[in-house]
Amino acid sequence: MVSAGAWRMQEGCLMMTNMIRMLFLGRR
């Protein structure tokens, strides 16, 4: 069983990586 905190942290990391990727693509 995965704790809600860990699940939220994982989702946050994915969202952050997506935002960073979008920013990098937009700059290029």
mmCIF file with all atom_site columns, N, CA and C in Angstrom:
data_model
loop_
_atom_site.group_PDB
_atom_site.id
_atom_site.type_symbol
_atom_site.label_atom_id
_atom_site.label_alt_id
_atom_site.label_comp_id
_atom_site.label_asym_id
_atom_site.label_entity_id
_atom_site.label_seq_id
_atom_site.pdbx_PDB_ins_code
_atom_site.Cartn_x
_atom_site.Cartn_y
_atom_site.Cartn_z
_atom_site.occupancy
_atom_site.B_iso_or_equiv
_atom_site.pdbx_formal_charge
_atom_site.auth_seq_id
_atom_site.auth_comp_id
_atom_site.auth_asym_id
_atom_site.auth_atom_id
_atom_site.pdbx_PDB_model_num
ATOM 1  N N  . MET A 1 1  ? 0.856  -1.203 0.000   1.00 0.00 ? 1  MET A N  1
ATOM 2  C CA . MET A 1 1  ? 0.000  0.000  0.000   1.00 0.00 ? 1  MET A CA 1
ATOM 3  C C  . MET A 1 1  ? 0.889  1.249  0.000   1.00 0.00 ? 1  MET A C  1
ATOM 4  N N  . VAL A 1 2  ? 0.622  2.151  -0.936  1.00 0.00 ? 2  VAL A N  1
ATOM 5  C CA . VAL A 1 2  ? 1.425  3.377  -1.030  1.00 0.00 ? 2  VAL A CA 1
ATOM 6  C C  . VAL A 1 2  ? 0.746  4.489  -0.242  1.00 0.00 ? 2  VAL A C  1
ATOM 7  N N  . SER A 1 3  ? 1.533  5.224  0.520   1.00 0.00 ? 3  SER A N  1
ATOM 8  C CA . SER A 1 3  ? 0.949  6.316  1.318   1.00 0.00 ? 3  SER A CA 1
ATOM 9  C C  . SER A 1 3  ? 0.538  7.478  0.412   1.00 0.00 ? 3  SER A C  1
ATOM 10 N N  . ALA A 1 4  ? -0.478 8.217  0.842   1.00 0.00 ? 4  ALA A N  1
ATOM 11 C CA . ALA A 1 4  ? -0.970 9.338  0.023   1.00 0.00 ? 4  ALA A CA 1
ATOM 12 C C  . ALA A 1 4  ? 0.136  10.376 -0.165  1.00 0.00 ? 4  ALA A C  1
ATOM 13 N N  . GLY A 1 5  ? 0.942  10.604 0.870   1.00 0.00 ? 5  GLY A N  1
ATOM 14 C CA . GLY A 1 5  ? 2.017  11.598 0.773   1.00 0.00 ? 5  GLY A CA 1
ATOM 15 C C  . GLY A 1 5  ? 2.989  11.242 -0.348  1.00 0.00 ? 5  GLY A C  1
ATOM 16 N N  . ALA A 1 6  ? 3.423  9.987  -0.383  1.00 0.00 ? 6  ALA A N  1
ATOM 17 C CA . ALA A 1 6  ? 4.381  9.570  -1.414  1.00 0.00 ? 6  ALA A CA 1
ATOM 18 C C  . ALA A 1 6  ? 3.747  9.710  -2.800  1.00 0.00 ? 6  ALA A C  1
ATOM 19 N N  . TRP A 1 7  ? 2.469  9.327  -2.901  1.00 0.00 ? 7  TRP A N  1
ATOM 20 C CA . TRP A 1 7  ? 1.788  9.408  -4.203  1.00 0.00 ? 7  TRP A CA 1
ATOM 21 C C  . TRP A 1 7  ? 1.748  10.857 -4.677  1.00 0.00 ? 7  TRP A C  1
ATOM 22 N N  . ARG A 1 8  ? 1.410  11.772 -3.745  1.00 0.00 ? 8  ARG A N  1
ATOM 23 C CA . ARG A 1 8  ? 1.320  13.201 -4.118  1.00 0.00 ? 8  ARG A CA 1
ATOM 24 C C  . ARG A 1 8  ? 2.698  13.707 -4.527  1.00 0.00 ? 8  ARG A C  1
ATOM 25 N N  . MET A 1 9  ? 3.719  13.301 -3.810  1.00 0.00 ? 9  MET A N  1
ATOM 26 C CA . MET A 1 9  ? 5.083  13.766 -4.137  1.00 0.00 ? 9  MET A CA 1
ATOM 27 C C  . MET A 1 9  ? 5.450  13.300 -5.544  1.00 0.00 ? 9  MET A C  1
ATOM 28 N N  . GLN A 1 10 ? 5.094  12.045 -5.862  1.00 0.00 ? 10 GLN A N  1
ATOM 29 C CA . GLN A 1 10 ? 5.406  11.513 -7.194  1.00 0.00 ? 10 GLN A CA 1
ATOM 30 C C  . GLN A 1 10 ? 4.682  12.331 -8.266  1.00 0.00 ? 10 GLN A C  1
ATOM 31 N N  . GLU A 1 11 ? 3.398  12.628 -8.011  1.00 0.00 ? 11 GLU A N  1
ATOM 32 C CA . GLU A 1 11 ? 2.627  13.411 -8.990  1.00 0.00 ? 11 GLU A CA 1
ATOM 33 C C  . GLU A 1 11 ? 3.256  14.786 -9.155  1.00 0.00 ? 11 GLU A C  1
ATOM 34 N N  . GLY A 1 12 ? 3.664  15.393 -8.031  1.00 0.00 ? 12 GLY A N  1
ATOM 35 C CA . GLY A 1 12 ? 4.287  16.719 -8.087  1.00 0.00 ? 12 GLY A CA 1
ATOM 36 C C  . GLY A 1 12 ? 5.557  16.677 -8.930  1.00 0.00 ? 12 GLY A C  1
ATOM 37 N N  . CYS A 1 13 ? 6.357  15.633 -8.750  1.00 0.00 ? 13 CYS A N  1
ATOM 38 C CA . CYS A 1 13 ? 7.619  15.527 -9.506  1.00 0.00 ? 13 CYS A CA 1
ATOM 39 C C  . CYS A 1 13 ? 7.305  15.447 -11.001 1.00 0.00 ? 13 CYS A C  1
ATOM 40 N N  . LEU A 1 14 ? 6.300  14.648 -11.356 1.00 0.00 ? 14 LEU A N  1
ATOM 41 C CA . LEU A 1 14 ? 5.942  14.498 -12.771 1.00 0.00 ? 14 LEU A CA 1
ATOM 42 C C  . LEU A 1 14 ? 5.486  15.838 -13.334 1.00 0.00 ? 14 LEU A C  1
ATOM 43 N N  . MET A 1 15 ? 4.657  16.551 -12.575 1.00 0.00 ? 15 MET A N  1
ATOM 44 C CA . MET A 1 15 ? 4.164  17.851 -13.044 1.00 0.00 ? 15 MET A CA 1
ATOM 45 C C  . MET A 1 15 ? 5.328  18.823 -13.227 1.00 0.00 ? 15 MET A C  1
ATOM 46 N N  . MET A 1 16 ? 6.260  18.816 -12.274 1.00 0.00 ? 16 MET A N  1
ATOM 47 C CA . MET A 1 16 ? 7.410  19.730 -12.363 1.00 0.00 ? 16 MET A CA 1
ATOM 48 C C  . MET A 1 16 ? 8.234  19.413 -13.608 1.00 0.00 ? 16 MET A C  1
ATOM 49 N N  . THR A 1 17 ? 8.522  18.133 -13.836 1.00 0.00 ? 17 THR A N  1
ATOM 50 C CA . THR A 1 17 ? 9.326  17.748 -14.998 1.00 0.00 ? 17 THR A CA 1
ATOM 51 C C  . THR A 1 17 ? 8.613  18.172 -16.278 1.00 0.00 ? 17 THR A C  1
ATOM 52 N N  . ASN A 1 18 ? 7.282  18.003 -16.308 1.00 0.00 ? 18 ASN A N  1
ATOM 53 C CA . ASN A 1 18 ? 6.518  18.394 -17.507 1.00 0.00 ? 18 ASN A CA 1
ATOM 54 C C  . ASN A 1 18 ? 6.645  19.891 -17.732 1.00 0.00 ? 18 ASN A C  1
ATOM 55 N N  . MET A 1 19 ? 6.494  20.682 -16.674 1.00 0.00 ? 19 MET A N  1
ATOM 56 C CA . MET A 1 19 ? 6.583  22.143 -16.806 1.00 0.00 ? 19 MET A CA 1
ATOM 57 C C  . MET A 1 19 ? 7.967  22.547 -17.298 1.00 0.00 ? 19 MET A C  1
ATOM 58 N N  . ILE A 1 20 ? 9.007  21.945 -16.709 1.00 0.00 ? 20 ILE A N  1
ATOM 59 C CA . ILE A 1 20 ? 10.387 22.280 -17.102 1.00 0.00 ? 20 ILE A CA 1
ATOM 60 C C  . ILE A 1 20 ? 10.599 21.923 -18.572 1.00 0.00 ? 20 ILE A C  1
ATOM 61 N N  . ARG A 1 21 ? 10.096 20.754 -18.979 1.00 0.00 ? 21 ARG A N  1
ATOM 62 C CA . ARG A 1 21 ? 10.267 20.320 -20.368 1.00 0.00 ? 21 ARG A CA 1
ATOM 63 C C  . ARG A 1 21 ? 9.586  21.320 -21.307 1.00 0.00 ? 21 ARG A C  1
ATOM 64 N N  . MET A 1 22 ? 8.367  21.736 -20.939 1.00 0.00 ? 22 MET A N  1
ATOM 65 C CA . MET A 1 22 ? 7.631  22.693 -21.776 1.00 0.00 ? 22 MET A CA 1
ATOM 66 C C  . MET A 1 22 ? 8.412  24.006 -21.882 1.00 0.00 ? 22 MET A C  1
ATOM 67 N N  . LEU A 1 23 ? 8.962  24.463 -20.746 1.00 0.00 ? 23 LEU A N  1
ATOM 68 C CA . LEU A 1 23 ? 9.722  25.722 -20.755 1.00 0.00 ? 23 LEU A CA 1
ATOM 69 C C  . LEU A 1 23 ? 10.936 25.587 -21.671 1.00 0.00 ? 23 LEU A C  1
ATOM 70 N N  . PHE A 1 24 ? 11.641 24.462 -21.559 1.00 0.00 ? 24 PHE A N  1
ATOM 71 C CA . PHE A 1 24 ? 12.838 24.270 -22.387 1.00 0.00 ? 24 PHE A CA 1
ATOM 72 C C  . PHE A 1 24 ? 12.461 24.260 -23.867 1.00 0.00 ? 24 PHE A C  1
ATOM 73 N N  . LEU A 1 25 ? 11.374 23.544 -24.196 1.00 0.00 ? 25 LEU A N  1
ATOM 74 C CA . LEU A 1 25 ? 10.956 23.467 -25.602 1.00 0.00 ? 25 LEU A CA 1
ATOM 75 C C  . LEU A 1 25 ? 10.537 24.848 -26.095 1.00 0.00 ? 25 LEU A C  1
ATOM 76 N N  . GLY A 1 26 ? 9.837  25.606 -25.250 1.00 0.00 ? 26 GLY A N  1
ATOM 77 C CA . GLY A 1 26 ? 9.377  26.942 -25.652 1.00 0.00 ? 26 GLY A CA 1
ATOM 78 C C  . GLY A 1 26 ? 10.562 27.876 -25.903 1.00 0.00 ? 26 GLY A C  1
ATOM 79 N N  . ARG A 1 27 ? 11.605 27.755 -25.088 1.00 0.00 ? 27 ARG A N  1
ATOM 80 C CA . ARG A 1 27 ? 12.765 28.653 -25.250 1.00 0.00 ? 27 ARG A CA 1
ATOM 81 C C  . ARG A 1 27 ? 13.492 28.358 -26.554 1.00 0.00 ? 27 ARG A C  1
ATOM 82 N N  . ARG A 1 28 ? 13.529 27.078 -26.948 1.00 0.00 ? 28 ARG A N  1
ATOM 83 C CA . ARG A 1 28 ? 14.312 26.737 -28.143 1.00 0.00 ? 28 ARG A CA 1
ATOM 84 C C  . ARG A 1 28 ? 13.637 27.203 -29.406 1.00 0.00 ? 28 ARG A C  1
#
